[in-house]
Short mmCIF file of N, CA and C in Angstrom, two decimals:
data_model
loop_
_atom_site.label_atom_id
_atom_site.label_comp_id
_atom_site.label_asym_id
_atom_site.label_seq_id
_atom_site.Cartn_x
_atom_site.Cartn_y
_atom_site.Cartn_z
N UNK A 278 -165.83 -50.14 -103.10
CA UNK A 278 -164.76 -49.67 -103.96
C UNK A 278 -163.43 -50.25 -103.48
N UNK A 279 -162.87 -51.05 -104.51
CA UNK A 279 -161.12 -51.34 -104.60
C UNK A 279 -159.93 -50.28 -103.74
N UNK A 280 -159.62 -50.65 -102.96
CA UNK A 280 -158.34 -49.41 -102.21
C UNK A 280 -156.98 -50.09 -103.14
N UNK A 281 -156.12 -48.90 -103.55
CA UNK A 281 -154.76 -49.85 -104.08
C UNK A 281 -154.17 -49.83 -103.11
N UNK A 282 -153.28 -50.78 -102.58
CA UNK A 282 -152.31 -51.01 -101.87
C UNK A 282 -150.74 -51.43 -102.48
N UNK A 283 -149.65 -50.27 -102.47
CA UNK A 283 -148.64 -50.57 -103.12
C UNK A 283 -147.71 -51.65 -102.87
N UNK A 284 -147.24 -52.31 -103.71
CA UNK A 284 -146.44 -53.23 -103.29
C UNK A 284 -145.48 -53.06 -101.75
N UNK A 285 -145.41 -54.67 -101.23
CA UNK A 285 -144.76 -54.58 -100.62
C UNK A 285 -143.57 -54.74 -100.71
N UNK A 286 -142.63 -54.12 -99.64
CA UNK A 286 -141.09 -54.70 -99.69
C UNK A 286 -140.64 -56.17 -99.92
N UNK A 287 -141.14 -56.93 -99.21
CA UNK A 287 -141.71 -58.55 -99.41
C UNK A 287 -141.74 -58.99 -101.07
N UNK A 288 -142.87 -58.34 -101.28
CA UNK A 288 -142.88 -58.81 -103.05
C UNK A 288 -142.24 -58.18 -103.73
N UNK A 289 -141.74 -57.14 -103.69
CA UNK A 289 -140.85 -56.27 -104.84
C UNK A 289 -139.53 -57.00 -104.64
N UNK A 290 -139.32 -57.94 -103.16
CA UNK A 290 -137.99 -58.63 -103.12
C UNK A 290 -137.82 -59.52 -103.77
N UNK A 291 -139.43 -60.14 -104.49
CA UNK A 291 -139.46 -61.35 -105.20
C UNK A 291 -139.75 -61.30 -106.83
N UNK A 292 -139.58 -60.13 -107.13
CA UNK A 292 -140.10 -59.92 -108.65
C UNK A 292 -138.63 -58.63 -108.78
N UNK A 293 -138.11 -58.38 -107.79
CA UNK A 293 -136.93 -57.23 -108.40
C UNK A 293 -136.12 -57.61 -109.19
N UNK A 294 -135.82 -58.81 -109.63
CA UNK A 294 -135.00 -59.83 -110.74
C UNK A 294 -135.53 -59.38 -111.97
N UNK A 295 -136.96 -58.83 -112.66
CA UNK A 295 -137.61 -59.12 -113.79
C UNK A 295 -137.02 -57.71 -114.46
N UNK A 296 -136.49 -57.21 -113.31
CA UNK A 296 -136.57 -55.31 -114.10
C UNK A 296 -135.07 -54.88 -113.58
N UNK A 297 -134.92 -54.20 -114.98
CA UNK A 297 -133.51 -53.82 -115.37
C UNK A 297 -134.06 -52.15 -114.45
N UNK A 298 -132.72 -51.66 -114.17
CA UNK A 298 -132.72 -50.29 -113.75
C UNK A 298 -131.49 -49.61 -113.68
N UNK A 299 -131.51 -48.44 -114.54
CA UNK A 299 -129.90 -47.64 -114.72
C UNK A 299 -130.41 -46.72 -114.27
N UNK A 300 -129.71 -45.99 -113.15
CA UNK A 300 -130.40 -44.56 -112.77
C UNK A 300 -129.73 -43.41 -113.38
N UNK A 301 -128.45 -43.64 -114.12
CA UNK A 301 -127.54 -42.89 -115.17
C UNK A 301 -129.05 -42.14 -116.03
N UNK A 302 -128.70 -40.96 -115.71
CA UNK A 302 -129.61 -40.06 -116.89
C UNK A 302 -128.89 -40.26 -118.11
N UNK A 303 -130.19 -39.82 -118.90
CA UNK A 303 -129.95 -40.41 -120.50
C UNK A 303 -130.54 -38.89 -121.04
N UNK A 304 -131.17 -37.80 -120.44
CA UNK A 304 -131.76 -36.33 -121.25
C UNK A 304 -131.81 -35.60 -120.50
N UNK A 305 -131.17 -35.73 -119.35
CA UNK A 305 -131.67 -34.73 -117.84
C UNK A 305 -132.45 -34.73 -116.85
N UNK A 306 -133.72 -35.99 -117.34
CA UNK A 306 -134.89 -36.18 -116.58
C UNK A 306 -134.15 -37.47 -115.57
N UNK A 307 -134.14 -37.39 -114.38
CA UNK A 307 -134.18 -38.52 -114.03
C UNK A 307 -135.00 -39.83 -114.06
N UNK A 308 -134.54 -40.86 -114.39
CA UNK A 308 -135.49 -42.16 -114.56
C UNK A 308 -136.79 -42.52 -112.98
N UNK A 309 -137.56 -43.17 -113.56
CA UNK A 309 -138.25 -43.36 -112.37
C UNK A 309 -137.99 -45.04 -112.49
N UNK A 310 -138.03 -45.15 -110.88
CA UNK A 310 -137.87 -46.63 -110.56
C UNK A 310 -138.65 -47.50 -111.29
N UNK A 311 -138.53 -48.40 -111.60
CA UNK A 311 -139.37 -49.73 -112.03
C UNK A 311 -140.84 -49.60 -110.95
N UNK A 312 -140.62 -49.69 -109.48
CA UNK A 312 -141.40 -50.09 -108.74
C UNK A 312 -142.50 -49.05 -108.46
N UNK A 313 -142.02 -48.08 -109.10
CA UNK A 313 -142.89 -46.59 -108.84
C UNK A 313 -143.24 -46.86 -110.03
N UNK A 314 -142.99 -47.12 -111.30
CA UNK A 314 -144.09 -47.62 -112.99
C UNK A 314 -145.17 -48.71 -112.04
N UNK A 315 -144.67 -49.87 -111.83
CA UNK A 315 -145.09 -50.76 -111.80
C UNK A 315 -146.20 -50.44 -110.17
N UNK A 316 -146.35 -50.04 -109.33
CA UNK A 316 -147.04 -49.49 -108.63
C UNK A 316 -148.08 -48.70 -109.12
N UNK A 317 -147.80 -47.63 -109.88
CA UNK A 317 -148.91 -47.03 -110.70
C UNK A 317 -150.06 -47.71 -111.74
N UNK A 318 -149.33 -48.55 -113.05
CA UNK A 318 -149.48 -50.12 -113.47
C UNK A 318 -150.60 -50.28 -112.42
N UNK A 319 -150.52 -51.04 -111.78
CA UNK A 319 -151.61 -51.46 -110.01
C UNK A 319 -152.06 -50.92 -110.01
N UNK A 320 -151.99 -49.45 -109.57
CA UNK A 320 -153.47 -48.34 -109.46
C UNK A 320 -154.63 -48.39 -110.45
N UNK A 321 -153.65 -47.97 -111.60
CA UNK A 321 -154.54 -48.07 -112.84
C UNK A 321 -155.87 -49.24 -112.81
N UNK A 322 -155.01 -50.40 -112.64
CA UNK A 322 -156.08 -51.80 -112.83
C UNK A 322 -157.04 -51.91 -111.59
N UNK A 323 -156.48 -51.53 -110.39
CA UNK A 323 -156.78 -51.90 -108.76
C UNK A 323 -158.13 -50.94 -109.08
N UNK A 324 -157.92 -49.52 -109.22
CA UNK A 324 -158.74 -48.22 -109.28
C UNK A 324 -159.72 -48.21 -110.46
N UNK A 325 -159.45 -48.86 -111.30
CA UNK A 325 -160.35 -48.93 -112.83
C UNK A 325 -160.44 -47.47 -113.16
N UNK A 326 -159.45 -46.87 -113.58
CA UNK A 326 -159.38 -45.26 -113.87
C UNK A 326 -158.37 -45.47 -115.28
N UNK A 327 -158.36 -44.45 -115.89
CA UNK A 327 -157.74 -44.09 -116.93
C UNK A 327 -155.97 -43.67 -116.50
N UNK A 328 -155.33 -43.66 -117.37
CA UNK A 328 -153.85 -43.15 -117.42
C UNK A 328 -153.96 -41.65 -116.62
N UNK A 329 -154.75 -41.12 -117.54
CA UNK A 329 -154.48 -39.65 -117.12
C UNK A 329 -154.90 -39.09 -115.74
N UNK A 330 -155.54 -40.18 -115.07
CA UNK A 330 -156.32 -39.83 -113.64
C UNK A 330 -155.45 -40.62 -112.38
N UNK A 331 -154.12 -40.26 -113.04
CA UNK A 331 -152.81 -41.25 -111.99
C UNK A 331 -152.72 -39.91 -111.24
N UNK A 332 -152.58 -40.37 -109.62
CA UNK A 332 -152.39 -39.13 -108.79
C UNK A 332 -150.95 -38.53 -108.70
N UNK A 333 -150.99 -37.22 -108.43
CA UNK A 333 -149.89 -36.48 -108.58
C UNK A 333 -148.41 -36.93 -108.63
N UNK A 334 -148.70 -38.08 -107.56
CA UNK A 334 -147.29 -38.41 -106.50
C UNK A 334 -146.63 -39.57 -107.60
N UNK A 335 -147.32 -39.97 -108.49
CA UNK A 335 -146.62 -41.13 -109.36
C UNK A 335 -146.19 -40.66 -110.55
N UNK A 336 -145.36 -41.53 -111.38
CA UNK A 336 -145.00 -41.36 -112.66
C UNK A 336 -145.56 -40.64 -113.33
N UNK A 337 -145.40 -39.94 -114.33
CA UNK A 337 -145.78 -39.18 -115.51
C UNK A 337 -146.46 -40.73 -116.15
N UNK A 338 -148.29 -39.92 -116.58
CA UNK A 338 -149.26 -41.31 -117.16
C UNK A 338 -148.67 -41.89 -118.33
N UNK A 339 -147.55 -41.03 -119.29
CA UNK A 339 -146.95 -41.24 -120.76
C UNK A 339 -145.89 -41.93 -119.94
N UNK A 340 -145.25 -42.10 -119.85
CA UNK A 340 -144.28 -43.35 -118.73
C UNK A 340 -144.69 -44.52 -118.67
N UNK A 341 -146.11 -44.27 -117.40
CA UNK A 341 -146.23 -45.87 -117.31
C UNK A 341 -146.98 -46.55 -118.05
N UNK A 342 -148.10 -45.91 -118.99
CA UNK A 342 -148.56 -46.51 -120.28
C UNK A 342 -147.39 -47.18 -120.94
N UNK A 343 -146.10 -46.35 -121.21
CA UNK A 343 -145.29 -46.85 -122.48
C UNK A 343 -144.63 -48.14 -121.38
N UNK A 344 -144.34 -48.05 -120.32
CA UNK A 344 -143.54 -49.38 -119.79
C UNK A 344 -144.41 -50.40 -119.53
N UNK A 345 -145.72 -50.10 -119.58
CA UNK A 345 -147.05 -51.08 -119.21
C UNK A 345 -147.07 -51.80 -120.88
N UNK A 346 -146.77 -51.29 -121.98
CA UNK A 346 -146.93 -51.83 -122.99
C UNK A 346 -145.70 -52.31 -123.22
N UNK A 347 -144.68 -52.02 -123.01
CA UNK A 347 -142.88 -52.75 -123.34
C UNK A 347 -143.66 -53.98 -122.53
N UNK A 348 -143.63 -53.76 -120.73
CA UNK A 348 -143.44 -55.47 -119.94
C UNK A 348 -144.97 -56.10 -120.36
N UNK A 349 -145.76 -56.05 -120.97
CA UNK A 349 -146.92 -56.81 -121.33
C UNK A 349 -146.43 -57.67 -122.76
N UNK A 350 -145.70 -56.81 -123.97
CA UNK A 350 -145.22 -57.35 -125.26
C UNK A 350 -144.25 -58.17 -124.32
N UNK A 351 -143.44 -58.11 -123.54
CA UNK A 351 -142.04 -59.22 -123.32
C UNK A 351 -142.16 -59.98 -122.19
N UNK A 352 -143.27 -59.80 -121.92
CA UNK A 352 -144.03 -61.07 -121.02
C UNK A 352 -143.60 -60.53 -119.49
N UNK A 353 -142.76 -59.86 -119.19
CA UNK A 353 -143.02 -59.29 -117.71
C UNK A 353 -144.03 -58.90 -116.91
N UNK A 354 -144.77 -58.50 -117.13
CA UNK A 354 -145.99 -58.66 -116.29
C UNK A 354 -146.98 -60.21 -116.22
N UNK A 355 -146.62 -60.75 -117.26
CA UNK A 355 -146.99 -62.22 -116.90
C UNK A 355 -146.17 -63.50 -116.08
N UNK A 356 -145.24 -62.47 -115.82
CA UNK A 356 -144.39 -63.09 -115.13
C UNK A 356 -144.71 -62.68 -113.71
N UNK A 357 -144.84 -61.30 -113.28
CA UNK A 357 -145.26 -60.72 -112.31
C UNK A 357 -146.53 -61.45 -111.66
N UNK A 358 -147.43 -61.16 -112.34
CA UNK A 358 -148.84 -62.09 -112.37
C UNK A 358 -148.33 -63.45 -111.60
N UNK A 359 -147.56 -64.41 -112.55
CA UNK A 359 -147.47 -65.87 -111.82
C UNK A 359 -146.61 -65.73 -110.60
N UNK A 360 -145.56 -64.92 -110.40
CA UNK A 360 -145.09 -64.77 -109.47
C UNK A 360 -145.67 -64.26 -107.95
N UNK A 361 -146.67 -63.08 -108.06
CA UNK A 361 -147.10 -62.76 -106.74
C UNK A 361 -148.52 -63.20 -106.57
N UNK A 362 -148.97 -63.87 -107.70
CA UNK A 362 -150.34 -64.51 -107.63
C UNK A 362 -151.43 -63.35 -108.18
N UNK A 363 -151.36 -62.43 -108.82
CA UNK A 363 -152.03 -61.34 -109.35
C UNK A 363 -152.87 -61.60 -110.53
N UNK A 364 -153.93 -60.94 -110.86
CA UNK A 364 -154.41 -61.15 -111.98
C UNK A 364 -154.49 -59.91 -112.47
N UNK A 365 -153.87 -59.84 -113.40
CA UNK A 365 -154.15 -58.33 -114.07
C UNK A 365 -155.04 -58.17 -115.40
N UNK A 366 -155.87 -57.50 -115.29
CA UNK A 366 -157.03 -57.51 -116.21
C UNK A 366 -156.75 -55.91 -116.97
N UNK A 367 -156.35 -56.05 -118.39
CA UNK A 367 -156.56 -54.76 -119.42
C UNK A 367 -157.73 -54.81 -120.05
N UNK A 368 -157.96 -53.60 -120.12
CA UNK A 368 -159.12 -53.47 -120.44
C UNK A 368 -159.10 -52.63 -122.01
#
């Protein structure tokens, strides 16, 4: 079985260019980092599990589904991909 291993400081130094981040609340909820979506994103694929079986400590699964489908339509995660050498497989 696959272990996820979250990004490192290293690579998030090399892909932190692709992702916008305002931490200004917009409804009261505070925003979650890019790197905490995009870490979860990883679990999902790394773990071969569903949205809803994201462990406690990460994003809300309606979060990183909806930002997993924004950076896939605008090519950010294919950018990610060529950048840290990743292959990300949807299923």
């Amino acid at each position: 079985m696959s272990a996820f291993i979250p990004l490192s400081d290293a690579d998030w130094a090399r892909i932190v260019d692709l992702f916008r981040f305002d931490e200004a609340r917009r409804f009261g909820k505070k925003r979650r980092h890019p790197r905490e979506i995009l870490n979860a994103i990883l679990w999902v694929l790394t773990e071969q599990k569903t949205w809803n079986c994201l462990p406690p400590d990460m994003p809300p699964a309606q979060t990183c589904y909806i930002k997993c489908l924004q950076w896939r339509r605008d090519g950010t995660l294919k950018q990610v991909e060529a950048i840290l050498g990743l292959r990300m497989d949807f299923h």
